[in-house]
Short mmCIF file of C-alpha atoms and ligand atoms in Angstrom, two decimals:
data_model
loop_
_atom_site.label_atom_id
_atom_site.label_comp_id
_atom_site.label_asym_id
_atom_site.label_seq_id
_atom_site.Cartn_x
_atom_site.Cartn_y
_atom_site.Cartn_z
CA MET U 1 90.23 96.84 53.23
CA ALA U 2 86.48 96.28 53.31
CA LYS U 3 85.21 92.79 52.67
CA LEU U 4 83.02 91.65 49.80
CA HIS U 5 81.25 88.31 49.49
CA LEU U 6 79.73 87.43 46.09
CA ILE U 7 77.08 84.77 45.53
CA THR U 8 76.42 83.84 41.91
CA TYR U 9 73.43 81.91 40.59
CA GLY U 10 72.63 81.01 37.00
CA CYS U 11 74.49 81.03 33.73
CA GLN U 12 78.07 81.65 32.67
CA MET U 13 77.23 85.21 31.80
CA ASN U 14 76.44 85.79 35.47
CA GLU U 15 79.76 84.25 36.48
CA TYR U 16 81.45 86.62 34.09
CA ASP U 17 79.53 89.65 35.41
CA SER U 18 80.30 88.71 39.03
CA GLU U 19 83.99 88.65 38.28
CA ARG U 20 83.76 92.13 36.72
CA VAL U 21 81.96 93.41 39.81
CA ALA U 22 84.67 91.97 42.06
CA GLY U 23 87.28 93.64 39.85
CA LEU U 24 85.53 97.02 39.92
CA LEU U 25 84.99 96.93 43.67
CA ARG U 26 88.62 96.05 44.17
CA ALA U 27 89.33 99.60 43.00
CA GLN U 28 87.01 100.77 45.83
CA ARG U 29 89.17 98.80 48.24
CA TYR U 30 86.94 95.76 48.62
CA GLU U 31 88.62 92.40 48.85
CA LEU U 32 86.80 89.13 48.25
CA VAL U 33 86.10 86.90 51.24
CA ALA U 34 84.86 83.32 51.11
CA ASP U 35 82.71 83.43 54.24
CA GLU U 36 79.57 85.57 54.12
CA ARG U 37 79.78 86.13 57.89
CA ASP U 38 83.03 88.11 57.40
CA ALA U 39 81.58 90.46 54.79
CA ASP U 40 80.68 94.17 54.95
CA LEU U 41 79.05 93.88 51.55
CA ILE U 42 77.26 90.87 50.07
CA ILE U 43 76.16 90.93 46.43
CA VAL U 44 73.85 88.23 45.11
CA ASN U 45 73.92 87.80 41.32
CA THR U 46 70.57 86.29 40.42
CA CYS U 47 68.88 84.15 37.78
CA ALA U 48 65.21 84.41 36.77
CA ILE U 49 65.05 81.72 34.10
CA ARG U 50 62.89 79.34 36.16
CA GLU U 51 60.78 79.78 39.27
CA LYS U 52 62.99 77.36 41.21
CA ALA U 53 66.01 79.58 40.57
CA GLU U 54 64.13 82.55 42.01
CA ASP U 55 62.93 80.62 45.05
CA LYS U 56 66.53 79.73 45.87
CA VAL U 57 67.53 83.39 45.75
CA PHE U 58 64.69 84.55 48.00
CA SER U 59 65.45 81.89 50.56
CA LYS U 60 69.13 82.89 50.52
CA LEU U 61 68.18 86.56 50.95
CA GLY U 62 66.12 85.54 53.98
CA GLU U 63 69.18 83.88 55.52
CA LEU U 64 71.42 86.84 54.74
CA ARG U 65 69.03 89.22 56.46
CA LEU U 66 69.77 87.47 59.75
CA LEU U 67 73.44 88.44 59.39
CA LYS U 68 72.39 92.06 59.75
CA THR U 69 71.52 91.46 63.38
CA LEU U 70 75.19 90.51 63.93
CA ASN U 71 76.56 93.28 61.73
CA PRO U 72 74.19 96.26 61.31
CA GLU U 73 76.66 97.89 58.87
CA LEU U 74 76.29 95.03 56.40
CA VAL U 75 75.06 96.10 52.94
CA ILE U 76 73.20 93.54 50.82
CA GLY U 77 72.92 94.02 47.05
CA VAL U 78 71.01 92.11 44.37
CA MET U 79 72.07 92.20 40.72
CA GLY U 80 71.35 90.17 37.57
CA CYS U 81 68.16 89.02 35.90
CA MET U 82 65.86 89.09 38.94
CA ALA U 83 66.93 92.66 39.65
CA GLN U 84 65.92 93.69 36.16
CA LEU U 85 62.69 91.69 36.17
CA HIS U 86 61.28 92.44 39.62
CA GLN U 87 62.96 95.76 40.46
CA GLU U 88 61.46 97.33 43.62
CA ALA U 89 59.40 94.19 44.30
CA ILE U 90 62.63 92.50 45.43
CA GLN U 91 63.01 94.86 48.36
CA ARG U 92 59.33 94.38 49.25
CA ARG U 93 59.73 90.61 49.41
CA ALA U 94 63.25 90.65 50.87
CA PRO U 95 63.37 93.69 53.15
CA GLY U 96 67.04 93.16 54.11
CA VAL U 97 68.15 94.17 50.62
CA ASP U 98 69.76 97.65 50.42
CA LEU U 99 70.61 97.82 46.74
CA VAL U 100 69.09 96.42 43.53
CA PHE U 101 70.84 97.03 40.22
CA GLY U 102 70.63 95.62 36.68
CA SER U 103 73.38 94.72 34.23
CA PRO U 104 73.55 98.19 32.59
CA ALA U 105 74.51 99.65 36.00
CA ILE U 106 77.40 97.26 36.69
CA ALA U 107 79.96 99.84 35.57
CA ARG U 108 78.73 102.14 38.37
CA VAL U 109 78.65 99.52 41.12
CA GLY U 110 81.18 101.38 43.29
CA ASP U 111 79.02 104.54 43.41
CA LEU U 112 75.86 102.54 44.00
CA VAL U 113 77.36 100.72 46.97
CA ASP U 114 78.57 104.05 48.43
CA ARG U 115 75.11 105.50 48.00
CA ALA U 116 73.45 102.53 49.69
CA ARG U 117 75.86 102.87 52.61
CA ARG U 118 75.50 106.65 52.89
CA GLU U 119 71.79 107.09 52.33
CA ARG U 120 70.71 104.15 54.48
CA ARG U 121 67.64 103.64 52.37
CA PRO U 122 67.00 101.19 49.53
CA VAL U 123 68.74 102.09 46.27
CA LEU U 124 67.24 100.92 42.96
CA GLU U 125 69.06 101.24 39.64
CA THR U 126 67.51 99.21 36.84
CA GLY U 127 67.29 101.63 33.93
CA GLU U 128 68.76 101.11 30.48
CA GLY U 129 72.32 102.24 29.95
CA PRO U 130 74.96 102.34 27.25
CA LEU U 131 76.80 99.10 26.47
CA VAL U 132 80.22 99.15 28.09
CA LYS U 133 82.83 96.43 28.11
CA ILE U 134 84.16 96.01 31.61
CA THR U 135 87.33 94.00 31.82
CA ALA U 136 88.20 94.48 35.48
CA ARG U 137 89.10 91.27 37.30
CA PRO U 138 90.02 90.60 40.89
CA PRO U 139 93.61 89.53 41.54
CA GLY U 140 94.20 85.80 41.48
CA SER U 141 91.34 85.26 39.04
CA SER U 142 93.60 84.33 36.13
CA ARG U 143 92.75 80.90 34.86
CA LEU U 144 93.30 78.57 31.96
CA ARG U 145 89.73 78.76 30.77
CA ALA U 146 87.83 82.03 30.73
CA PHE U 147 84.45 83.33 29.60
CA VAL U 148 84.28 86.43 27.44
CA THR U 149 80.93 88.12 26.83
CA VAL U 150 80.72 89.15 23.18
CA MET U 151 77.13 90.35 23.15
CA GLU U 152 74.33 91.16 25.54
CA GLY U 153 70.59 90.65 25.26
CA CYS U 154 68.32 88.61 23.02
CA GLU U 155 65.57 89.53 20.57
CA LYS U 156 64.27 86.10 19.73
CA HIS U 157 61.27 86.20 22.05
CA CYS U 158 60.77 82.50 22.58
CA THR U 159 57.38 82.45 24.28
CA PHE U 160 58.63 80.67 27.44
CA CYS U 161 61.70 82.83 28.04
CA VAL U 162 62.23 85.81 30.27
CA VAL U 163 65.69 86.71 28.96
CA PRO U 164 64.56 89.31 26.39
CA ARG U 165 62.94 91.15 29.32
CA THR U 166 65.86 90.79 31.72
CA ARG U 167 68.77 91.29 29.33
CA GLY U 168 67.25 93.68 26.82
CA ARG U 169 68.03 94.19 23.15
CA GLU U 170 70.86 92.48 21.28
CA ARG U 171 74.02 94.57 21.52
CA SER U 172 77.38 93.30 20.31
CA HIS U 173 80.73 94.39 21.63
CA ALA U 174 83.22 95.63 19.03
CA PRO U 175 85.67 92.95 17.82
CA GLU U 176 88.65 95.13 18.85
CA THR U 177 87.39 95.33 22.45
CA ILE U 178 86.85 91.58 22.59
CA LEU U 179 90.28 90.87 21.12
CA ALA U 180 91.95 93.23 23.58
CA GLU U 181 90.27 91.41 26.46
CA ILE U 182 91.31 88.00 25.12
CA ARG U 183 94.91 89.14 24.61
CA SER U 184 95.02 90.36 28.17
CA LEU U 185 93.57 87.07 29.47
CA VAL U 186 96.11 85.09 27.45
CA GLY U 187 98.86 87.29 28.87
CA GLU U 188 97.79 86.05 32.30
CA GLY U 189 97.89 82.39 31.33
CA CYS U 190 94.48 81.74 29.75
CA ARG U 191 94.51 79.05 27.02
CA GLU U 192 90.82 78.63 26.26
CA VAL U 193 88.02 81.15 25.86
CA THR U 194 84.28 80.62 25.66
CA LEU U 195 82.60 83.44 23.76
CA LEU U 196 79.29 84.17 25.44
CA GLY U 197 76.00 85.54 24.20
CA GLN U 198 72.36 84.57 24.62
CA THR U 199 72.20 84.08 20.85
CA VAL U 200 75.89 84.21 20.15
CA ASN U 201 75.47 83.26 16.50
CA ALA U 202 73.61 86.57 15.99
CA TYR U 203 76.86 88.33 16.96
CA GLY U 204 77.81 91.46 15.05
CA ARG U 205 74.76 92.16 12.93
CA ASP U 206 74.00 95.29 14.97
CA LEU U 207 77.50 96.73 14.55
CA THR U 208 78.61 99.25 11.93
CA PRO U 209 79.98 97.86 9.76
CA PRO U 210 78.18 94.60 10.50
CA THR U 211 80.25 91.51 11.17
CA ASP U 212 79.53 87.95 12.30
CA LEU U 213 80.70 85.17 14.58
CA ALA U 214 82.62 83.45 11.77
CA GLU U 215 84.72 86.57 11.28
CA LEU U 216 85.22 86.92 15.02
CA PHE U 217 86.42 83.28 15.23
CA ALA U 218 89.03 83.99 12.57
CA ARG U 219 90.32 87.01 14.45
CA VAL U 220 90.35 85.30 17.84
CA ASN U 221 92.12 82.36 16.24
CA ASP U 222 95.04 84.69 15.46
CA VAL U 223 95.68 85.48 19.14
CA ALA U 224 99.04 83.86 19.84
CA GLY U 225 99.14 81.68 22.93
CA LEU U 226 95.41 80.93 22.87
CA GLU U 227 94.72 77.26 22.13
CA ARG U 228 90.99 76.78 22.11
CA ILE U 229 87.80 78.67 21.26
CA ARG U 230 84.31 77.68 22.42
CA PHE U 231 81.07 79.62 22.06
CA THR U 232 77.60 79.48 23.54
CA THR U 233 74.61 79.70 23.13
CA SER U 234 73.58 79.36 19.50
CA ASN U 235 70.07 79.46 18.18
CA PRO U 236 69.33 77.11 15.27
CA TYR U 237 67.17 79.86 13.72
CA ASN U 238 69.99 81.98 12.35
CA LEU U 239 72.76 79.48 11.97
CA THR U 240 74.50 80.42 8.73
CA PRO U 241 76.54 78.38 6.22
CA ARG U 242 79.38 80.84 6.93
CA LEU U 243 79.39 79.82 10.58
CA ILE U 244 79.36 76.11 9.69
CA ALA U 245 82.32 76.66 7.36
CA ALA U 246 84.14 78.48 10.17
CA LEU U 247 83.56 75.54 12.52
CA ARG U 248 85.40 73.43 9.97
CA ASP U 249 88.10 75.89 8.94
CA VAL U 250 89.13 77.79 12.07
CA PRO U 251 91.57 75.46 13.81
CA LYS U 252 91.14 76.62 17.40
CA VAL U 253 87.34 76.27 17.37
CA CYS U 254 86.62 73.07 19.30
CA GLU U 255 84.39 70.20 18.22
CA TRP U 256 81.72 71.01 20.76
CA PHE U 257 78.42 72.63 19.85
CA HIS U 258 75.65 73.58 22.27
CA LEU U 259 72.56 73.81 20.06
CA PRO U 260 69.33 74.08 22.06
CA LEU U 261 66.45 72.14 20.49
CA GLN U 262 63.82 72.67 23.27
CA SER U 263 61.32 70.27 21.68
CA GLY U 264 61.23 67.66 18.92
CA SER U 265 57.62 68.46 18.03
CA ASP U 266 56.83 71.01 15.31
CA ALA U 267 53.58 72.00 17.00
CA VAL U 268 55.42 72.79 20.23
CA LEU U 269 58.32 74.52 18.46
CA GLU U 270 55.81 76.75 16.74
CA ARG U 271 54.06 77.70 19.97
CA MET U 272 57.50 78.34 21.45
CA ASN U 273 58.24 80.71 18.53
CA ARG U 274 61.61 79.08 18.00
CA GLY U 275 61.71 79.84 14.28
CA TYR U 276 62.73 76.37 13.02
CA THR U 277 61.16 72.96 12.53
CA ARG U 278 62.34 69.55 13.67
CA ALA U 279 63.36 68.72 10.08
CA ARG U 280 65.36 71.94 9.78
CA TYR U 281 67.16 71.22 13.04
CA LEU U 282 68.05 67.67 11.97
CA GLU U 283 69.20 68.98 8.61
CA LEU U 284 71.48 71.47 10.37
CA VAL U 285 72.98 68.72 12.53
CA ASP U 286 73.65 66.64 9.40
CA THR U 287 75.26 69.57 7.60
CA ILE U 288 77.46 70.32 10.59
CA ARG U 289 78.48 66.66 10.91
CA ASP U 290 79.30 66.56 7.20
CA ALA U 291 81.60 69.55 7.74
CA VAL U 292 82.98 68.43 11.11
CA PRO U 293 82.44 64.68 11.56
CA ASP U 294 83.74 64.73 15.12
CA MET U 295 81.35 67.38 16.39
CA ALA U 296 79.96 66.69 19.86
CA PHE U 297 76.48 68.16 20.28
CA SER U 298 74.82 69.23 23.47
CA THR U 299 71.33 70.64 23.86
CA ASP U 300 68.61 72.05 26.12
CA LEU U 301 65.17 70.40 26.24
CA ILE U 302 61.99 71.55 27.94
CA VAL U 303 59.35 69.05 29.06
CA GLY U 304 55.77 70.04 29.83
CA PHE U 305 55.49 73.17 27.67
CA PRO U 306 51.80 74.23 27.56
CA GLY U 307 49.80 71.88 25.38
CA GLU U 308 52.59 69.29 25.05
CA THR U 309 50.93 65.91 24.39
CA GLU U 310 52.37 62.41 24.82
CA ALA U 311 52.83 62.33 21.05
CA ASP U 312 54.75 65.64 21.13
CA PHE U 313 56.93 64.32 23.92
CA ALA U 314 57.65 61.11 21.99
CA ARG U 315 58.94 63.30 19.13
CA THR U 316 61.47 64.84 21.54
CA LEU U 317 62.68 61.40 22.68
CA ASP U 318 63.06 60.48 19.06
CA VAL U 319 65.32 63.45 18.22
CA VAL U 320 67.60 62.58 21.16
CA GLU U 321 68.03 59.10 19.65
CA GLN U 322 68.62 60.49 16.17
CA VAL U 323 71.13 63.21 17.02
CA ARG U 324 73.03 61.12 19.59
CA TYR U 325 73.90 64.02 21.85
CA ASP U 326 76.99 64.06 24.03
CA ASN U 327 75.22 66.06 26.70
CA VAL U 328 71.64 67.14 27.34
CA PHE U 329 70.15 69.58 29.86
CA VAL U 330 66.52 68.81 30.66
CA PHE U 331 64.22 71.43 32.17
CA ARG U 332 60.64 71.25 33.34
CA TYR U 333 58.67 74.11 31.86
CA SER U 334 58.36 76.93 34.38
CA ARG U 335 55.76 79.70 34.00
CA ARG U 336 57.53 83.04 33.83
CA PRO U 337 55.66 86.26 34.55
CA GLY U 338 55.00 88.40 31.49
CA THR U 339 55.88 85.73 28.92
CA PRO U 340 53.25 84.64 26.35
CA ALA U 341 53.46 80.95 27.31
CA ALA U 342 52.50 81.74 30.91
CA ASP U 343 49.00 82.61 29.69
CA MET U 344 48.60 79.73 27.24
CA ALA U 345 45.81 77.23 27.78
CA ASP U 346 46.52 73.60 28.67
CA GLN U 347 49.31 74.11 31.20
CA VAL U 348 50.77 70.68 31.89
CA PRO U 349 50.32 69.33 35.45
CA ASP U 350 53.46 68.99 37.60
CA GLU U 351 53.20 65.21 37.88
CA VAL U 352 53.16 64.86 34.08
CA LYS U 353 56.22 67.13 33.83
CA ALA U 354 57.98 65.05 36.48
CA SER U 355 57.22 61.78 34.72
CA ARG U 356 58.37 63.11 31.31
CA ASN U 357 61.48 64.51 32.95
CA THR U 358 62.37 61.05 34.32
CA ARG U 359 61.59 59.23 31.10
CA LEU U 360 63.58 61.72 29.04
CA LEU U 361 66.57 61.43 31.37
CA GLU U 362 66.54 57.64 30.96
CA VAL U 363 66.89 57.98 27.20
CA VAL U 364 69.43 60.81 27.56
CA ASN U 365 71.61 58.79 29.93
CA ARG U 366 71.63 55.80 27.62
CA VAL U 367 72.40 57.85 24.49
CA THR U 368 75.13 59.96 26.08
CA ALA U 369 76.76 56.89 27.69
CA GLU U 370 76.88 55.26 24.25
CA ARG U 371 78.54 58.34 22.84
CA HIS U 372 81.12 58.39 25.62
CA ARG U 373 81.98 54.73 25.16
CA ARG U 374 83.00 55.51 21.60
CA LEU U 375 85.94 57.46 23.01
CA ALA U 376 87.55 54.39 24.62
CA GLY U 377 90.82 53.54 22.91
CA ARG U 378 91.08 56.94 21.20
CA THR U 379 94.02 59.30 21.67
CA LEU U 380 92.78 62.81 22.32
CA GLU U 381 94.23 66.27 22.77
CA VAL U 382 93.83 67.31 26.40
CA LEU U 383 94.26 70.72 28.01
CA VAL U 384 95.53 69.95 31.51
CA ASP U 385 93.65 72.14 33.93
CA GLY U 386 94.05 70.62 37.38
CA THR U 387 95.53 68.08 39.70
CA SER U 388 93.44 65.38 41.27
CA ARG U 389 92.48 65.84 44.89
CA LYS U 390 92.50 62.10 45.38
CA SER U 391 95.97 61.03 44.35
CA ALA U 392 99.31 62.76 43.77
CA GLY U 393 100.60 62.76 40.20
CA GLU U 394 97.04 62.46 38.93
CA LEU U 395 96.13 65.20 36.50
CA SER U 396 92.83 66.17 35.04
CA GLY U 397 91.96 68.00 31.85
CA ARG U 398 89.43 68.41 29.10
CA THR U 399 89.24 67.14 25.55
CA ARG U 400 88.28 69.43 22.71
CA CYS U 401 84.83 67.82 22.88
CA ASN U 402 84.64 69.04 26.48
CA ARG U 403 84.94 65.76 28.36
CA VAL U 404 86.89 65.50 31.61
CA VAL U 405 89.86 63.10 31.48
CA ASN U 406 91.87 61.91 34.51
CA PHE U 407 95.32 60.46 33.95
CA ASP U 408 98.76 60.00 35.49
CA GLY U 409 101.02 62.86 34.39
CA GLN U 410 104.15 60.85 35.29
CA GLY U 411 105.81 64.13 36.22
CA ARG U 412 106.13 64.90 32.52
CA VAL U 413 103.23 67.30 32.03
CA ALA U 414 101.90 70.13 34.13
CA VAL U 415 98.75 72.20 34.52
CA GLY U 416 98.43 74.47 31.49
CA ASP U 417 100.00 72.01 29.04
CA LEU U 418 98.34 70.60 25.96
CA THR U 419 99.07 66.92 25.79
CA TRP U 420 97.85 63.68 24.23
CA VAL U 421 96.05 61.10 26.28
CA ARG U 422 94.88 57.64 25.26
CA VAL U 423 91.47 56.88 26.75
CA THR U 424 91.54 53.59 28.63
CA GLU U 425 88.09 53.75 30.18
CA ALA U 426 84.93 55.74 29.43
CA LEU U 427 82.99 56.22 32.66
CA PRO U 428 79.57 57.93 32.66
CA HIS U 429 80.86 61.30 33.86
CA SER U 430 84.54 61.27 32.99
CA LEU U 431 87.24 59.42 31.10
CA ARG U 432 90.33 57.66 32.40
CA GLY U 433 93.43 57.65 30.28
CA GLU U 434 97.17 57.34 30.03
CA LEU U 435 99.75 59.69 28.57
CA ALA U 436 100.26 58.97 24.89
CA ARG U 437 103.59 59.56 23.25
CA ARG U 438 102.29 61.48 20.29
CA ALA U 439 99.17 62.39 18.41
CA GLU U 440 97.97 59.11 17.03
CA GLU U 441 94.71 60.74 16.12
CA ALA U 442 93.97 64.42 15.97
CA ALA U 443 90.24 64.21 16.21
CA CYS U 444 87.97 64.03 19.16
CA LEU U 445 85.39 61.43 18.22
CA SER U 446 85.62 58.74 15.59
CA LYS U 447 83.12 58.70 12.80
N1 LIG X 1 69.79 81.63 24.66
C1 LIG X 1 69.54 80.27 24.83
C2 LIG X 1 68.76 79.93 26.07
C3 LIG X 1 69.01 80.64 27.34
S1 LIG X 1 68.08 80.04 28.71
C4 LIG X 1 68.83 79.72 23.58
O1 LIG X 1 68.97 80.24 22.52
O2 LIG X 1 68.15 78.71 23.64
C5 LIG X 1 68.78 78.42 28.95
C6 LIG X 1 67.78 77.33 28.83
O3 LIG X 1 66.83 77.40 29.88
C7 LIG X 1 66.94 77.36 27.59
O4 LIG X 1 67.61 76.82 26.49
C8 LIG X 1 65.72 76.58 27.96
O5 LIG X 1 65.88 75.22 27.69
C9 LIG X 1 65.64 76.78 29.47
N2 LIG X 1 64.51 77.64 29.80
C10 LIG X 1 64.34 78.95 29.49
N3 LIG X 1 63.16 79.39 29.96
C11 LIG X 1 62.56 78.35 30.55
C12 LIG X 1 61.31 78.16 31.21
N4 LIG X 1 60.43 79.14 31.33
N5 LIG X 1 61.03 76.93 31.74
C13 LIG X 1 61.91 75.92 31.62
N6 LIG X 1 63.09 76.04 30.98
C14 LIG X 1 63.41 77.23 30.47
FE1 LIG X 2 65.54 82.90 25.58
FE2 LIG X 2 64.99 82.13 23.17
FE3 LIG X 2 66.60 84.21 23.55
S1 LIG X 2 65.45 80.82 24.89
S2 LIG X 2 67.57 83.77 25.48
S3 LIG X 2 64.44 84.10 24.04
S4 LIG X 2 66.78 82.60 21.99
#
């Protein structure tokens, strides 16, 4: 068998796509290898969301090119968002690359690789294509927690974001296709799925007949053997009362909500074209907490968006304090080619971005640590997903609110089990606990 090495950068959707590619190429007799030096084919799945992500890819491509001197038959492919965004410019900047293809061409990856090998000249395939659901997976990839893409693309056009250019229009997969994929994953031992989309709460409105994420939750909930449902990423702009009701009423949907805020300042939100105000966002959080008191929120924040003043930045700090997030991802604004914000006046200097980044992280670390401490003493449902590398008998798992818990399984529970664990210690990045006899509390976080 020929040997394939896959390198994946970026978001969960890329992880999902890489797995499909490995599955499809398996049919072309490619097996996955862990060491790039053993490979006949290396595919780099790329991310274009920030300049730093792109720099990492180009430097990796430079390294990989050297492998060609050892193995002249080696084929190097680039897929994902950078492929779609930069197209032939990739091969100009990274001359070792033989093949560049975008997401719509994934289904044809086998043919494209053959062509690159046969023709011995750069192959470029970045056109639009029909939406197809690929469910191929390499052997041994079955796992307890899996991602399932439910829609592609985004039409929100936030002024900083390159995704609408790299991932195209919003296109939802049919519920039946998604359910079939989930059933098959569950058949192989999966217990938790994360439904993926760039604006996953816009799911289904492009289908005939139209449907929505709330309806999809209800149908996924009926899959026997599946225990947990997560979903990401939602945009506050089109978050409906129906979805909030589903968060409360669909039992398998976990108390974990990634709801990107980006900025706490209305002036900045408007220039970002996010479609909501700070007040609207806070109102949504309140409504969701009224419906699901235990909800753990996580968010994305950008510092140094063009024109962001100290006063704007202070508004962001303030929302972090008010919402009391469980987890926050902080990004420094990065100018992306072709996006409206890249040409806005008053770009913020790097040192100001760096300082705001540090100050924001200080507040974030304090707030999230406070949230985690609240879990001490609680008994929580845990999906056991691994054994500890450090000590035998030690198991590790995740709560419904997505926190890692380490505990002694006492030989009574195994990987794949749902069990109850009493939290004895809340550390900054994980929890310690002990097996509890029964569900003393069903919820994740106390009110
Ligand atoms: N679909 C998601 C976001 C996808 S991108 C949403 O609805 O918000 C993931 C995160 O990267 C974004 O939430 C944003 O915080 C960050 N990001 C996107 N473009 C960026 C840029 N140009 N500079 C810095 N951060 C950016
Ligand atoms: Fe990007 Fe905004 Fe869509 S952040 S992915 S354009 S919702």
